[in-house]
Each structure stands twice: as structure tokens, then as C-alpha cells.
Amino acid sequence: TRRENLSISEYAFMYRNGKVWMERNTAIEELHKRPGDPLSREVILSALDDPFWSLRSDAIKFAKDYLATDKELLREKISRIAMNDPKAAVRADAVEFLYKNMPDANVLEVFKKAMQDQSYAVIGAGLKGITKVDPKEGMKMAKSLESEKNNQLLLSIASLYSEHGDDSHNDFFQRIAPEFKGFGNIGYLN
């Protein structure tokens, strides 16, 4: 890919008028490098509603730069994305953003709704969010999911147990260890 050294207004124009993913992706990646500029902020926040899922996902990650100035707007928009986006990866990214940046009672309902999702990635993120807000409730929910067969969800549970658990969870770790082979074993060992 070719990178040009454009101004902020040119990158904003590129995002708004770009017909293909590559143009819009290049624009938000470059604007993300300049979070102090109001035009960069405007474009990144508008990318939360981009028609293409990976650009919405990137915008969620880049939104962290605007927590100090737009916390309530981000809470509302990213909560809506977490509950309604058609793409599971974007919903999972939105839930993750909320539990990493705003783990409080204001988004607890979003985390609880994530637990009803069809995607294990979203469920795992919701479980982590609930545990951040209410560790006792999160551990109870993790216990109820121990019999699931999805490795991604099992890793989420293992992560919670390693952080909040005790010796009583050792059986869980011994039971799931054989499930992780090859590169999956790296995630389990971490």
C-alpha cells in the first residue's frame, strides 16, 4: 500500500468520500495518529457508524483517545453497538472497550445482555465485564459456563479464575488443559 503525507482535512475528505475500504481505512488510521485535532475526533467518532464492520471495529479501538472529552457519548454509542451490531466481532470489541474503559454499573446491563449472545467472543467479553463490576456475580456466572466446549470461552473463564479464583478452581484448569494444543496452548499457559 502506498502512503501519502496528507493534511488532516485531506484525510477527513478521503474518509468521507472514499468509495472503497482501503481509502477509508487509510484515512482513519492516519487520523488516529492525531487525536488532538477536532477534525480527527469528528471522523473517528463518525466511523463508529461506518457501513464496513472492520472500520467500526477500528473506530472502537481508536475511541479510547476521546474518553476524556466524550465519555458519555462513547458510553451511549458503544453500548448501542455492543447490543445491536450485526457483526459479532464488532459487538465483542465494543463490550471489551466498555469493560476496559468504563467498568461500572452504567454498563452492567450491556454486559448482562452480552451473556445472551450467540457468539462465544461476546459472551466471554460480557463475562469479563460483569466480573469487573461485580466479581462475585462474574465468578458465579463463570462457574455455570465451565461445561461449554468453546476454547475461547474456556480461556476467558480461566483468565477470570486466575485473577479472582482460588485453589478450588484447580480442577477446572486440569480438566481443560488437554483441550489446548499447538498455538492454543500459548493462550492457556498465559
PDB file of C-alpha atoms in Angstrom:
ATOM      1  CA  THR A   1       0.000   0.000   0.000  1.00  0.00           C
ATOM      2  CA  ARG A   2       1.128   3.486  -0.766  1.00  0.00           C
ATOM      3  CA  ARG A   3       1.075   6.102   1.991  1.00  0.00           C
ATOM      4  CA  GLU A   4       0.892   9.773   1.218  1.00  0.00           C
ATOM      5  CA  ASN A   5       1.626  12.598   3.581  1.00  0.00           C
ATOM      6  CA  LEU A   6      -1.734  14.385   3.515  1.00  0.00           C
ATOM      7  CA  SER A   7      -3.176  17.044   5.782  1.00  0.00           C
ATOM      8  CA  ILE A   8      -5.835  16.268   8.368  1.00  0.00           C
ATOM      9  CA  SER A   9      -8.527  17.864   6.209  1.00  0.00           C
ATOM     10  CA  GLU A  10      -7.412  15.781   3.211  1.00  0.00           C
ATOM     11  CA  TYR A  11      -7.609  12.570   5.253  1.00  0.00           C
ATOM     12  CA  ALA A  12     -11.045  13.621   6.519  1.00  0.00           C
ATOM     13  CA  PHE A  13     -12.126  14.212   2.918  1.00  0.00           C
ATOM     14  CA  MET A  14     -10.683  10.815   1.958  1.00  0.00           C
ATOM     15  CA  TYR A  15     -12.703   9.093   4.687  1.00  0.00           C
ATOM     16  CA  ARG A  16     -15.961  10.883   3.906  1.00  0.00           C
ATOM     17  CA  ASN A  17     -15.715  10.464   0.137  1.00  0.00           C
ATOM     18  CA  GLY A  18     -13.779   7.226  -0.185  1.00  0.00           C
ATOM     19  CA  LYS A  19     -15.675   4.601  -2.127  1.00  0.00           C
ATOM     20  CA  VAL A  20     -13.529   1.646  -1.126  1.00  0.00           C
ATOM     21  CA  TRP A  21     -12.459   0.219   2.211  1.00  0.00           C
ATOM     22  CA  MET A  22      -8.751   0.895   1.672  1.00  0.00           C
ATOM     23  CA  GLU A  23      -9.229   4.657   1.323  1.00  0.00           C
ATOM     24  CA  ARG A  24     -11.416   4.935   4.406  1.00  0.00           C
ATOM     25  CA  ASN A  25      -9.142   2.605   6.383  1.00  0.00           C
ATOM     26  CA  THR A  26      -6.026   4.611   5.494  1.00  0.00           C
ATOM     27  CA  ALA A  27      -7.805   7.824   6.462  1.00  0.00           C
ATOM     28  CA  ILE A  28      -8.900   6.695   9.934  1.00  0.00           C
ATOM     29  CA  GLU A  29      -5.533   5.078  10.653  1.00  0.00           C
ATOM     30  CA  GLU A  30      -3.775   8.346   9.837  1.00  0.00           C
ATOM     31  CA  LEU A  31      -6.316  10.499  11.687  1.00  0.00           C
ATOM     32  CA  HIS A  32      -5.967   8.260  14.737  1.00  0.00           C
ATOM     33  CA  LYS A  33      -2.344   9.402  14.958  1.00  0.00           C
ATOM     34  CA  ARG A  34      -3.602  12.971  15.526  1.00  0.00           C
ATOM     35  CA  PRO A  35      -6.169  12.666  18.330  1.00  0.00           C
ATOM     36  CA  GLY A  36      -5.887  16.293  19.456  1.00  0.00           C
ATOM     37  CA  ASP A  37      -7.364  17.665  16.262  1.00  0.00           C
ATOM     38  CA  PRO A  38     -11.152  18.311  16.259  1.00  0.00           C
ATOM     39  CA  LEU A  39     -11.498  17.063  12.672  1.00  0.00           C
ATOM     40  CA  SER A  40      -9.746  13.791  13.566  1.00  0.00           C
ATOM     41  CA  ARG A  41     -12.131  13.382  16.506  1.00  0.00           C
ATOM     42  CA  GLU A  42     -15.155  14.041  14.297  1.00  0.00           C
ATOM     43  CA  VAL A  43     -14.097  11.444  11.710  1.00  0.00           C
ATOM     44  CA  ILE A  44     -13.139   8.753  14.240  1.00  0.00           C
ATOM     45  CA  LEU A  45     -16.458   9.163  16.076  1.00  0.00           C
ATOM     46  CA  SER A  46     -18.392   9.049  12.793  1.00  0.00           C
ATOM     47  CA  ALA A  47     -16.509   5.849  11.854  1.00  0.00           C
ATOM     48  CA  LEU A  48     -18.331   4.138  14.733  1.00  0.00           C
ATOM     49  CA  ASP A  49     -21.263   4.065  12.283  1.00  0.00           C
ATOM     50  CA  ASP A  50     -19.279   3.036   9.194  1.00  0.00           C
ATOM     51  CA  PRO A  51     -21.034   0.506   6.923  1.00  0.00           C
ATOM     52  CA  PHE A  52     -17.972  -1.767   6.946  1.00  0.00           C
ATOM     53  CA  TRP A  53     -17.508  -3.804  10.106  1.00  0.00           C
ATOM     54  CA  SER A  54     -13.709  -3.660  10.373  1.00  0.00           C
ATOM     55  CA  LEU A  55     -13.768   0.148  10.253  1.00  0.00           C
ATOM     56  CA  ARG A  56     -16.354   0.214  13.061  1.00  0.00           C
ATOM     57  CA  SER A  57     -14.093  -2.140  14.994  1.00  0.00           C
ATOM     58  CA  ASP A  58     -11.051   0.089  14.440  1.00  0.00           C
ATOM     59  CA  ALA A  59     -13.047   3.168  15.442  1.00  0.00           C
ATOM     60  CA  ILE A  60     -13.987   1.469  18.720  1.00  0.00           C
ATOM     61  CA  LYS A  61     -10.316   0.843  19.467  1.00  0.00           C
ATOM     62  CA  PHE A  62      -9.368   4.404  18.487  1.00  0.00           C
ATOM     63  CA  ALA A  63     -12.192   5.903  20.584  1.00  0.00           C
ATOM     64  CA  LYS A  64     -10.061   5.461  23.699  1.00  0.00           C
ATOM     65  CA  ASP A  65      -8.315   8.708  22.729  1.00  0.00           C
ATOM     66  CA  TYR A  66     -11.577  10.593  23.294  1.00  0.00           C
ATOM     67  CA  LEU A  67     -12.622   9.254  26.711  1.00  0.00           C
ATOM     68  CA  ALA A  68     -11.604  12.456  28.479  1.00  0.00           C
ATOM     69  CA  THR A  69     -13.792  14.672  26.289  1.00  0.00           C
ATOM     70  CA  ASP A  70     -16.593  12.380  25.066  1.00  0.00           C
ATOM     71  CA  LYS A  71     -17.105   9.743  27.764  1.00  0.00           C
ATOM     72  CA  GLU A  72     -20.917   9.882  27.869  1.00  0.00           C
ATOM     73  CA  LEU A  73     -21.250   9.998  24.081  1.00  0.00           C
ATOM     74  CA  LEU A  74     -18.925   6.991  23.802  1.00  0.00           C
ATOM     75  CA  ARG A  75     -20.773   5.109  26.542  1.00  0.00           C
ATOM     76  CA  GLU A  76     -24.068   5.579  24.680  1.00  0.00           C
ATOM     77  CA  LYS A  77     -22.747   4.831  21.182  1.00  0.00           C
ATOM     78  CA  ILE A  78     -20.537   1.903  22.089  1.00  0.00           C
ATOM     79  CA  SER A  79     -23.217   0.384  24.347  1.00  0.00           C
ATOM     80  CA  ARG A  80     -25.615   0.532  21.390  1.00  0.00           C
ATOM     81  CA  ILE A  81     -23.010  -1.125  19.160  1.00  0.00           C
ATOM     82  CA  ALA A  82     -22.364  -3.819  21.782  1.00  0.00           C
ATOM     83  CA  MET A  83     -26.028  -4.717  21.865  1.00  0.00           C
ATOM     84  CA  ASN A  84     -27.053  -4.267  18.231  1.00  0.00           C
ATOM     85  CA  ASP A  85     -24.194  -4.506  15.751  1.00  0.00           C
ATOM     86  CA  PRO A  86     -24.808  -7.226  13.137  1.00  0.00           C
ATOM     87  CA  LYS A  87     -21.167  -8.412  13.326  1.00  0.00           C
ATOM     88  CA  ALA A  88     -20.179 -10.466  16.383  1.00  0.00           C
ATOM     89  CA  ALA A  89     -16.537  -9.323  16.262  1.00  0.00           C
ATOM     90  CA  VAL A  90     -17.655  -5.688  16.498  1.00  0.00           C
ATOM     91  CA  ARG A  91     -20.030  -6.477  19.388  1.00  0.00           C
ATOM     92  CA  ALA A  92     -17.167  -8.241  21.199  1.00  0.00           C
ATOM     93  CA  ASP A  93     -14.830  -5.284  20.602  1.00  0.00           C
ATOM     94  CA  ALA A  94     -17.493  -2.894  21.919  1.00  0.00           C
ATOM     95  CA  VAL A  95     -18.067  -4.941  25.087  1.00  0.00           C
ATOM     96  CA  GLU A  96     -14.298  -5.193  25.583  1.00  0.00           C
ATOM     97  CA  PHE A  97     -13.952  -1.410  25.185  1.00  0.00           C
ATOM     98  CA  LEU A  98     -16.619  -0.888  27.834  1.00  0.00           C
ATOM     99  CA  TYR A  99     -15.144  -3.272  30.406  1.00  0.00           C
ATOM    100  CA  LYS A 100     -11.627  -1.938  29.910  1.00  0.00           C
ATOM    101  CA  ASN A 101     -12.559   1.749  29.945  1.00  0.00           C
ATOM    102  CA  MET A 102     -15.912   2.104  31.745  1.00  0.00           C
ATOM    103  CA  PRO A 103     -16.432  -0.874  34.060  1.00  0.00           C
ATOM    104  CA  ASP A 104     -19.280   0.493  36.143  1.00  0.00           C
ATOM    105  CA  ALA A 105     -22.932  -0.069  36.933  1.00  0.00           C
ATOM    106  CA  ASN A 106     -23.960   2.165  33.999  1.00  0.00           C
ATOM    107  CA  VAL A 107     -22.974  -0.551  31.519  1.00  0.00           C
ATOM    108  CA  LEU A 108     -23.776  -3.629  33.610  1.00  0.00           C
ATOM    109  CA  GLU A 109     -26.937  -4.259  31.568  1.00  0.00           C
ATOM    110  CA  VAL A 110     -24.852  -4.280  28.389  1.00  0.00           C
ATOM    111  CA  PHE A 111     -22.604  -6.953  29.927  1.00  0.00           C
ATOM    112  CA  LYS A 112     -25.631  -9.000  31.002  1.00  0.00           C
ATOM    113  CA  LYS A 113     -27.135  -8.786  27.514  1.00  0.00           C
ATOM    114  CA  ALA A 114     -23.765  -9.892  26.080  1.00  0.00           C
ATOM    115  CA  MET A 115     -24.125 -13.094  28.117  1.00  0.00           C
ATOM    116  CA  GLN A 116     -27.181 -13.949  25.973  1.00  0.00           C
ATOM    117  CA  ASP A 117     -25.325 -13.517  22.667  1.00  0.00           C
ATOM    118  CA  GLN A 118     -24.778 -16.373  20.202  1.00  0.00           C
ATOM    119  CA  SER A 119     -21.085 -15.543  19.885  1.00  0.00           C
ATOM    120  CA  TYR A 120     -18.694 -17.012  22.432  1.00  0.00           C
ATOM    121  CA  ALA A 121     -16.402 -13.997  21.948  1.00  0.00           C
ATOM    122  CA  VAL A 122     -19.218 -11.662  23.015  1.00  0.00           C
ATOM    123  CA  ILE A 123     -20.179 -13.930  25.929  1.00  0.00           C
ATOM    124  CA  GLY A 124     -16.561 -14.051  27.120  1.00  0.00           C
ATOM    125  CA  ALA A 125     -16.273 -10.262  26.945  1.00  0.00           C
ATOM    126  CA  GLY A 126     -19.589  -9.887  28.794  1.00  0.00           C
ATOM    127  CA  LEU A 127     -18.375 -12.260  31.489  1.00  0.00           C
ATOM    128  CA  LYS A 128     -15.202 -10.205  31.953  1.00  0.00           C
ATOM    129  CA  GLY A 129     -17.297  -7.034  32.140  1.00  0.00           C
ATOM    130  CA  ILE A 130     -19.625  -8.429  34.777  1.00  0.00           C
ATOM    131  CA  THR A 131     -16.629  -9.624  36.784  1.00  0.00           C
ATOM    132  CA  LYS A 132     -15.053  -6.143  36.651  1.00  0.00           C
ATOM    133  CA  VAL A 133     -18.245  -4.568  38.034  1.00  0.00           C
ATOM    134  CA  ASP A 134     -19.331  -7.380  40.377  1.00  0.00           C
ATOM    135  CA  PRO A 135     -16.608 -10.037  40.863  1.00  0.00           C
ATOM    136  CA  LYS A 136     -18.838 -12.311  42.939  1.00  0.00           C
ATOM    137  CA  GLU A 137     -21.559 -12.390  40.274  1.00  0.00           C
ATOM    138  CA  GLY A 138     -18.995 -12.852  37.493  1.00  0.00           C
ATOM    139  CA  MET A 139     -17.430 -15.834  39.241  1.00  0.00           C
ATOM    140  CA  LYS A 140     -20.874 -17.378  39.724  1.00  0.00           C
ATOM    141  CA  MET A 141     -21.634 -16.972  36.019  1.00  0.00           C
ATOM    142  CA  ALA A 142     -18.213 -18.374  35.064  1.00  0.00           C
ATOM    143  CA  LYS A 143     -18.946 -21.483  37.128  1.00  0.00           C
ATOM    144  CA  SER A 144     -22.186 -22.028  35.181  1.00  0.00           C
ATOM    145  CA  LEU A 145     -20.252 -21.908  31.873  1.00  0.00           C
ATOM    146  CA  GLU A 146     -17.458 -24.348  32.783  1.00  0.00           C
ATOM    147  CA  SER A 147     -19.023 -27.176  30.758  1.00  0.00           C
ATOM    148  CA  GLU A 148     -19.009 -25.218  27.481  1.00  0.00           C
ATOM    149  CA  LYS A 149     -16.797 -26.677  24.756  1.00  0.00           C
ATOM    150  CA  ASN A 150     -15.593 -23.450  23.135  1.00  0.00           C
ATOM    151  CA  ASN A 151     -11.894 -22.840  23.796  1.00  0.00           C
ATOM    152  CA  GLN A 152     -12.207 -19.067  23.536  1.00  0.00           C
ATOM    153  CA  LEU A 153     -14.832 -19.044  26.283  1.00  0.00           C
ATOM    154  CA  LEU A 154     -12.825 -21.507  28.373  1.00  0.00           C
ATOM    155  CA  LEU A 155      -9.828 -19.167  28.127  1.00  0.00           C
ATOM    156  CA  SER A 156     -11.993 -16.277  29.334  1.00  0.00           C
ATOM    157  CA  ILE A 157     -13.098 -18.347  32.316  1.00  0.00           C
ATOM    158  CA  ALA A 158      -9.516 -19.437  33.011  1.00  0.00           C
ATOM    159  CA  SER A 159      -8.414 -15.794  32.914  1.00  0.00           C
ATOM    160  CA  LEU A 160     -11.076 -14.864  35.457  1.00  0.00           C
ATOM    161  CA  TYR A 161     -10.200 -17.791  37.719  1.00  0.00           C
ATOM    162  CA  SER A 162      -6.503 -16.964  37.576  1.00  0.00           C
ATOM    163  CA  GLU A 163      -7.264 -13.389  38.625  1.00  0.00           C
ATOM    164  CA  HIS A 164     -10.159 -13.853  41.080  1.00  0.00           C
ATOM    165  CA  GLY A 165     -10.188 -17.554  41.875  1.00  0.00           C
ATOM    166  CA  ASP A 166      -8.630 -19.785  44.465  1.00  0.00           C
ATOM    167  CA  ASP A 167      -7.436 -23.378  44.841  1.00  0.00           C
ATOM    168  CA  SER A 168     -10.974 -24.677  44.357  1.00  0.00           C
ATOM    169  CA  HIS A 169     -10.665 -23.860  40.639  1.00  0.00           C
ATOM    170  CA  ASN A 170      -7.628 -26.086  40.123  1.00  0.00           C
ATOM    171  CA  ASP A 171      -9.810 -28.959  38.868  1.00  0.00           C
ATOM    172  CA  PHE A 172     -11.130 -26.704  36.102  1.00  0.00           C
ATOM    173  CA  PHE A 173      -7.582 -25.930  34.910  1.00  0.00           C
ATOM    174  CA  GLN A 174      -6.622 -29.613  34.957  1.00  0.00           C
ATOM    175  CA  ARG A 175      -9.777 -30.600  33.071  1.00  0.00           C
ATOM    176  CA  ILE A 176      -9.357 -28.067  30.253  1.00  0.00           C
ATOM    177  CA  ALA A 177      -5.556 -28.349  29.801  1.00  0.00           C
ATOM    178  CA  PRO A 178      -5.800 -31.185  27.220  1.00  0.00           C
ATOM    179  CA  GLU A 179      -8.125 -29.034  25.080  1.00  0.00           C
ATOM    180  CA  PHE A 180      -5.296 -26.667  24.172  1.00  0.00           C
ATOM    181  CA  LYS A 181      -2.762 -27.845  21.635  1.00  0.00           C
ATOM    182  CA  GLY A 182      -0.269 -26.022  19.418  1.00  0.00           C
ATOM    183  CA  PHE A 183      -0.621 -22.248  19.478  1.00  0.00           C
ATOM    184  CA  GLY A 184      -3.783 -22.549  21.596  1.00  0.00           C
ATOM    185  CA  ASN A 185      -1.566 -23.836  24.369  1.00  0.00           C
ATOM    186  CA  ILE A 186       0.213 -20.459  24.493  1.00  0.00           C
ATOM    187  CA  GLY A 187      -3.037 -18.693  25.386  1.00  0.00           C
ATOM    188  CA  TYR A 188      -3.814 -21.286  28.007  1.00  0.00           C
ATOM    189  CA  LEU A 189      -0.368 -21.028  29.625  1.00  0.00           C
ATOM    190  CA  ASN A 190      -0.581 -17.248  29.767  1.00  0.00           C
TER     191      ASN A 190
END
